[in-house]
Structures are given as structure tokens and as C-alpha cells.
Amino acid sequence: MPSVAIVGASKNRGKFGNKAVRAFAKKGYVVYPVHPTENEIEGIRAYASVTQIPVSQLDMVSMYVPAEVGMDVFEEVAKKNVVEVWLNPGAESPELLKKGERLGLNVIAACSIVGIGMQPSEF
């Protein structure tokens, strides 16, 4: 099963960070919600940071945090073996894209929910 960390996961079902958790779970992904203070989101154990996720490789990291927060998160992501990092609309910036390139990350600036063949409006 493919795996995904949702950085900026939320308990608020109206937020894209929650819609992503539900969309990826529905598609059969092993989902790792990342939120600094929540213990679980949508019944799935949440982690305070990407580095706390108990696997050495992730197929995808999908980011729903402001670009300035993403600058720190990219440091964590670079410590994991990650195939793709998706910067969802509003999470990207030229500086963050440059940092991703410098760290050797495969960064995609697009909606990850659409990327897996779903629409955010379904959730």
C-alpha cells in the first residue's frame, strides 16, 4: 500500500488538510496525519512531526501549511526517504521550491487530491 504524510492535517472537515486525510484513506493509502498538537484525525493516529512517523520511507508528503512553515518542514522531510512532496495551492513559494531543489526533493506544486484522481468537493 502506498503511504502519505499529510502535513497540516486538521480535525476541521471543511479544511483541505482534513479532506486530504479522507481522500487518501479512501484511495487505499496508509495515511499519516501530521499536526503539532492533535493525537488523532479522522480516527487515524496523528504525529507531531514528519520525523516522528515510524517508517523510513514515504511515497508522498502532501503539504497544507503556509510556505514559511514549509521551510522548516522540508528539513524534516529531507531526513526521510520520500518519493514525492506535493505543495498544495497556497503552500508553495519560490523560496520553498528552491529549498526543495537544494535538498534534492522531488517537489510537485499542485493539488495532491486531484493528483490521486479525486476532487476536493467530494469531501
Coordinates of N, CA and C in Angstrom, one line a residue:
M1 N 0.8 -1.2 0.0 CA 0.0 0.0 0.0 C 0.9 1.3 0.0
P2 N 0.5 2.2 -0.8 CA 1.3 3.5 -0.8 C 1.0 4.2 0.5
S3 N 2.0 5.1 0.9 CA 1.9 5.8 2.1 C 2.0 7.3 1.8
V4 N 1.3 8.1 2.7 CA 1.3 9.6 2.6 C 1.3 10.2 3.9
A5 N 2.1 11.2 4.1 CA 2.1 12.1 5.3 C 1.3 13.3 4.9
I6 N 0.3 13.7 5.6 CA -0.5 14.9 5.4 C 0.0 16.0 6.4
V7 N 0.8 16.9 6.0 CA 1.3 17.9 6.9 C 0.3 19.1 6.9
G8 N -0.2 19.4 8.0 CA -1.2 20.4 8.2 C -2.6 19.7 8.2
A9 N -2.6 18.4 8.5 CA -3.9 17.7 8.7 C -4.7 18.4 9.8
S10 N -6.0 18.4 9.6 CA -6.9 19.1 10.5 C -8.1 18.3 10.9
K11 N -8.6 18.5 12.1 CA -9.9 17.9 12.5 C -11.1 18.6 11.9
N12 N -10.9 19.8 11.4 CA -12.0 20.6 10.8 C -12.3 20.0 9.4
R13 N -13.4 19.4 9.2 CA -13.8 18.7 8.0 C -13.9 19.6 6.8
G14 N -14.0 20.9 7.0 CA -14.1 21.9 6.0 C -12.7 22.3 5.4
K15 N -11.7 21.9 6.1 CA -10.3 22.3 5.7 C -9.7 21.2 4.7
F16 N -8.9 21.7 3.8 CA -8.3 20.8 2.8 C -7.4 19.8 3.5
G17 N -6.8 20.2 4.6 CA -5.9 19.2 5.4 C -6.7 18.0 6.0
N18 N -8.0 18.2 6.1 CA -8.9 17.1 6.5 C -9.4 16.4 5.3
K19 N -9.8 17.1 4.3 CA -10.3 16.4 3.1 C -9.2 15.5 2.5
A20 N -7.9 15.9 2.6 CA -6.9 15.1 2.1 C -6.7 13.8 2.9
V21 N -6.9 13.9 4.2 CA -6.8 12.7 5.0 C -7.9 11.7 4.5
R22 N -9.1 12.2 4.4 CA -10.2 11.3 3.9 C -10.0 10.8 2.5
A23 N -9.5 11.7 1.6 CA -9.4 11.3 0.2 C -8.3 10.2 0.1
F24 N -7.2 10.4 0.7 CA -6.1 9.4 0.6 C -6.5 8.1 1.2
A25 N -7.2 8.1 2.4 CA -7.6 6.9 3.0 C -8.6 6.2 2.1
K26 N -9.5 6.9 1.5 CA -10.5 6.3 0.6 C -9.8 5.6 -0.6
K27 N -8.7 6.2 -1.0 CA -7.9 5.6 -2.2 C -7.0 4.4 -1.7
G28 N -7.0 4.1 -0.5 CA -6.2 3.0 0.0 C -4.8 3.3 0.5
Y29 N -4.5 4.5 0.6 CA -3.2 4.9 1.2 C -3.1 4.6 2.7
V30 N -1.9 4.3 3.1 CA -1.6 4.4 4.6 C -1.4 5.9 4.9
V31 N -2.2 6.5 5.7 CA -2.2 7.9 5.9 C -1.6 8.2 7.3
Y32 N -0.6 9.2 7.3 CA 0.0 9.6 8.5 C -0.3 11.1 8.6
P33 N -1.4 11.5 9.4 CA -1.7 12.9 9.6 C -0.5 13.5 10.4
V34 N -0.1 14.7 10.1 CA 0.9 15.5 10.8 C 0.3 16.8 11.3
H35 N 0.2 16.9 12.7 CA -0.3 18.1 13.3 C 0.4 18.2 14.7
P36 N 0.9 19.4 15.0 CA 1.7 19.6 16.2 C 1.0 19.3 17.5
T37 N -0.3 19.3 17.6 CA -1.0 19.1 18.9 C -2.1 18.0 18.9
E38 N -2.5 17.6 17.8 CA -3.6 16.6 17.7 C -3.0 15.2 17.9
N39 N -3.7 14.3 18.6 CA -3.3 12.9 18.7 C -3.9 12.0 17.6
E40 N -5.1 12.4 17.1 CA -5.7 11.6 16.0 C -6.6 12.6 15.2
I41 N -6.7 12.2 13.9 CA -7.5 12.9 13.0 C -8.3 11.9 12.1
E42 N -9.6 12.0 12.1 CA -10.4 11.1 11.4 C -10.2 9.6 11.8
G43 N -9.9 9.5 13.1 CA -9.7 8.1 13.6 C -8.3 7.5 13.4
I44 N -7.4 8.3 12.8 CA -6.1 7.9 12.5 C -5.1 8.6 13.4
R45 N -4.2 7.8 13.9 CA -3.2 8.4 14.8 C -2.4 9.5 14.1
A46 N -2.2 10.6 14.8 CA -1.5 11.8 14.2 C -0.1 11.9 14.8
Y47 N 0.8 12.5 14.1 CA 2.1 12.7 14.6 C 2.5 14.2 14.6
A48 N 3.3 14.6 15.6 CA 3.6 16.0 15.8 C 4.6 16.5 14.7
S49 N 5.3 15.6 14.1 CA 6.2 16.0 13.0 C 6.5 14.8 12.0
V50 N 7.0 15.1 10.9 CA 7.3 14.1 9.9 C 8.3 13.1 10.4
T51 N 9.3 13.6 11.2 CA 10.3 12.7 11.7 C 9.8 11.7 12.7
Q52 N 8.7 12.0 13.3 CA 8.1 11.0 14.3 C 7.3 9.9 13.6
I53 N 7.1 10.0 12.4 CA 6.4 8.9 11.7 C 7.3 7.7 11.7
P54 N 6.8 6.5 12.1 CA 7.6 5.3 12.4 C 7.9 4.5 11.1
V55 N 8.2 5.1 10.0 CA 8.6 4.4 8.8 C 9.8 5.1 8.2
S56 N 10.7 4.4 7.5 CA 11.8 5.1 6.9 C 11.6 5.7 5.5
Q57 N 10.5 5.2 4.9 CA 10.2 5.7 3.5 C 8.7 6.1 3.5
L58 N 8.4 7.2 2.7 CA 7.1 7.6 2.4 C 7.0 7.8 0.9
D59 N 5.9 7.3 0.4 CA 5.7 7.5 -1.1 C 5.4 9.0 -1.4
M60 N 4.7 9.7 -0.4 CA 4.3 11.1 -0.7 C 4.2 11.8 0.6
V61 N 4.5 13.1 0.6 CA 4.2 14.1 1.6 C 3.4 15.1 0.9
S62 N 2.2 15.4 1.5 CA 1.3 16.4 0.9 C 1.2 17.5 2.0
M63 N 1.5 18.8 1.5 CA 1.6 19.9 2.5 C 0.5 20.9 2.4
Y64 N -0.1 21.1 3.5 CA -1.2 22.1 3.7 C -0.9 23.1 4.7
V65 N 0.3 23.6 4.7 CA 0.8 24.6 5.7 C 1.3 25.8 4.9
P66 N 1.4 27.0 5.5 CA 2.0 28.2 4.8 C 3.4 27.9 4.4
A67 N 3.9 28.5 3.3 CA 5.2 28.3 2.8 C 6.3 28.5 3.9
E68 N 6.1 29.5 4.8 CA 7.1 29.8 5.8 C 7.2 28.6 6.8
V69 N 6.1 28.0 7.1 CA 6.2 26.8 7.9 C 6.8 25.6 7.1
G70 N 6.5 25.5 5.8 CA 7.1 24.5 5.0 C 8.6 24.6 4.9
M71 N 9.2 25.7 5.1 CA 10.6 25.8 5.1 C 11.2 24.9 6.2
D72 N 10.7 24.9 7.4 CA 11.1 24.1 8.4 C 10.8 22.6 8.2
V73 N 9.6 22.4 7.7 CA 9.1 21.0 7.4 C 10.0 20.3 6.4
F74 N 10.5 21.1 5.4 CA 11.3 20.5 4.4 C 12.6 19.9 5.0
E75 N 13.1 20.5 6.0 CA 14.3 19.9 6.7 C 14.0 18.6 7.3
E76 N 12.7 18.4 7.8 CA 12.3 17.1 8.3 C 12.1 16.1 7.2
V77 N 11.5 16.5 6.1 CA 11.2 15.7 5.0 C 12.5 15.2 4.4
A78 N 13.5 16.0 4.3 CA 14.7 15.6 3.7 C 15.4 14.5 4.5
K79 N 15.0 14.3 5.8 CA 15.6 13.2 6.6 C 14.9 11.9 6.4
K80 N 13.8 11.9 5.7 CA 13.1 10.6 5.3 C 13.3 10.3 3.9
N81 N 13.1 9.1 3.5 CA 13.2 8.7 2.1 C 11.8 8.9 1.5
V82 N 11.6 10.1 0.8 CA 10.3 10.5 0.3 C 10.4 10.5 -1.2
V83 N 9.4 9.9 -1.9 CA 9.4 9.8 -3.3 C 8.9 11.2 -3.9
E84 N 7.8 11.7 -3.4 CA 7.3 13.0 -3.9 C 6.8 13.9 -2.8
V85 N 7.0 15.2 -2.9 CA 6.5 16.2 -2.0 C 5.5 17.1 -2.8
W86 N 4.3 17.1 -2.4 CA 3.3 17.9 -3.0 C 3.0 19.2 -2.2
L87 N 3.2 20.3 -2.9 CA 2.8 21.6 -2.3 C 1.5 22.0 -2.9
N88 N 0.4 21.9 -2.0 CA -0.9 22.2 -2.5 C -1.1 23.8 -2.6
P89 N -2.1 24.2 -3.4 CA -2.3 25.6 -3.6 C -2.3 26.4 -2.3
G90 N -1.5 27.4 -2.2 CA -1.4 28.2 -1.0 C -0.2 27.8 -0.1
A91 N 0.4 26.6 -0.4 CA 1.5 26.2 0.4 C 2.9 26.4 -0.3
E92 N 2.8 26.8 -1.5 CA 4.0 27.0 -2.3 C 4.6 28.4 -2.3
S93 N 5.8 28.5 -2.5 CA 6.5 29.8 -2.7 C 7.8 29.6 -3.5
P94 N 8.3 30.6 -4.2 CA 9.5 30.4 -5.0 C 10.7 30.0 -4.1
E95 N 10.7 30.5 -2.9 CA 11.8 30.2 -1.9 C 11.7 28.7 -1.5
L96 N 10.5 28.3 -1.3 CA 10.3 26.9 -0.8 C 10.6 25.9 -2.0
L97 N 10.3 26.3 -3.2 CA 10.6 25.4 -4.3 C 12.1 25.3 -4.5
K98 N 12.8 26.4 -4.3 CA 14.3 26.4 -4.4 C 14.9 25.6 -3.3
K99 N 14.3 25.7 -2.1 CA 14.9 24.9 -1.0 C 14.7 23.4 -1.2
G100 N 13.5 23.0 -1.7 CA 13.3 21.7 -2.1 C 14.3 21.1 -3.1
E101 N 14.6 21.9 -4.1 CA 15.6 21.5 -5.1 C 16.9 21.4 -4.5
R102 N 17.3 22.3 -3.6 CA 18.6 22.3 -2.9 C 18.7 21.0 -2.0
L103 N 17.6 20.6 -1.4 CA 17.6 19.4 -0.6 C 17.4 18.1 -1.4
G104 N 17.3 18.2 -2.7 CA 17.1 17.0 -3.5 C 15.8 16.4 -3.5
L105 N 14.7 17.2 -3.1 CA 13.4 16.6 -3.0 C 12.7 16.7 -4.4
N106 N 11.8 15.8 -4.7 CA 11.0 15.8 -5.9 C 9.7 16.5 -5.5
V107 N 9.7 17.9 -5.8 CA 8.6 18.7 -5.4 C 7.6 18.9 -6.5
I108 N 6.3 18.8 -6.3 CA 5.3 19.0 -7.2 C 4.4 20.1 -6.7
A109 N 4.2 21.2 -7.4 CA 3.3 22.2 -6.9 C 1.9 22.1 -7.6
A110 N 1.0 21.3 -6.9 CA -0.3 21.1 -7.5 C -1.1 20.4 -6.4
C111 N -2.4 20.3 -6.6 CA -3.3 19.7 -5.6 C -3.1 18.2 -5.6
S112 N -2.7 17.7 -4.5 CA -2.5 16.2 -4.3 C -3.8 15.4 -4.4
I113 N -4.9 16.0 -4.0 CA -6.2 15.3 -4.0 C -6.5 15.0 -5.5
V114 N -6.4 16.1 -6.3 CA -6.6 15.9 -7.8 C -5.6 15.0 -8.4
G115 N -4.3 15.0 -7.8 CA -3.3 14.2 -8.3 C -3.5 12.7 -8.1
I116 N -4.4 12.3 -7.2 CA -4.8 10.9 -7.0 C -6.1 10.6 -7.6
G117 N -6.6 11.5 -8.5 CA -7.8 11.2 -9.2 C -9.1 11.5 -8.5
M118 N -9.1 12.4 -7.5 CA -10.3 12.8 -6.8 C -10.5 14.3 -6.9
Q119 N -11.6 14.7 -6.4 CA -11.9 16.2 -6.3 C -12.1 16.5 -4.9
P120 N -11.6 17.6 -4.4 CA -11.8 18.1 -3.0 C -13.3 18.3 -2.7
S121 N -14.1 18.6 -3.7 CA -15.5 18.8 -3.5 C -16.2 17.6 -3.1
E122 N -15.6 16.4 -3.4 CA -16.2 15.1 -3.0 C -16.2 14.9 -1.5
F123 N -15.4 15.7 -0.8 CA -15.3 15.5 0.7 C -15.8 16.7 1.4

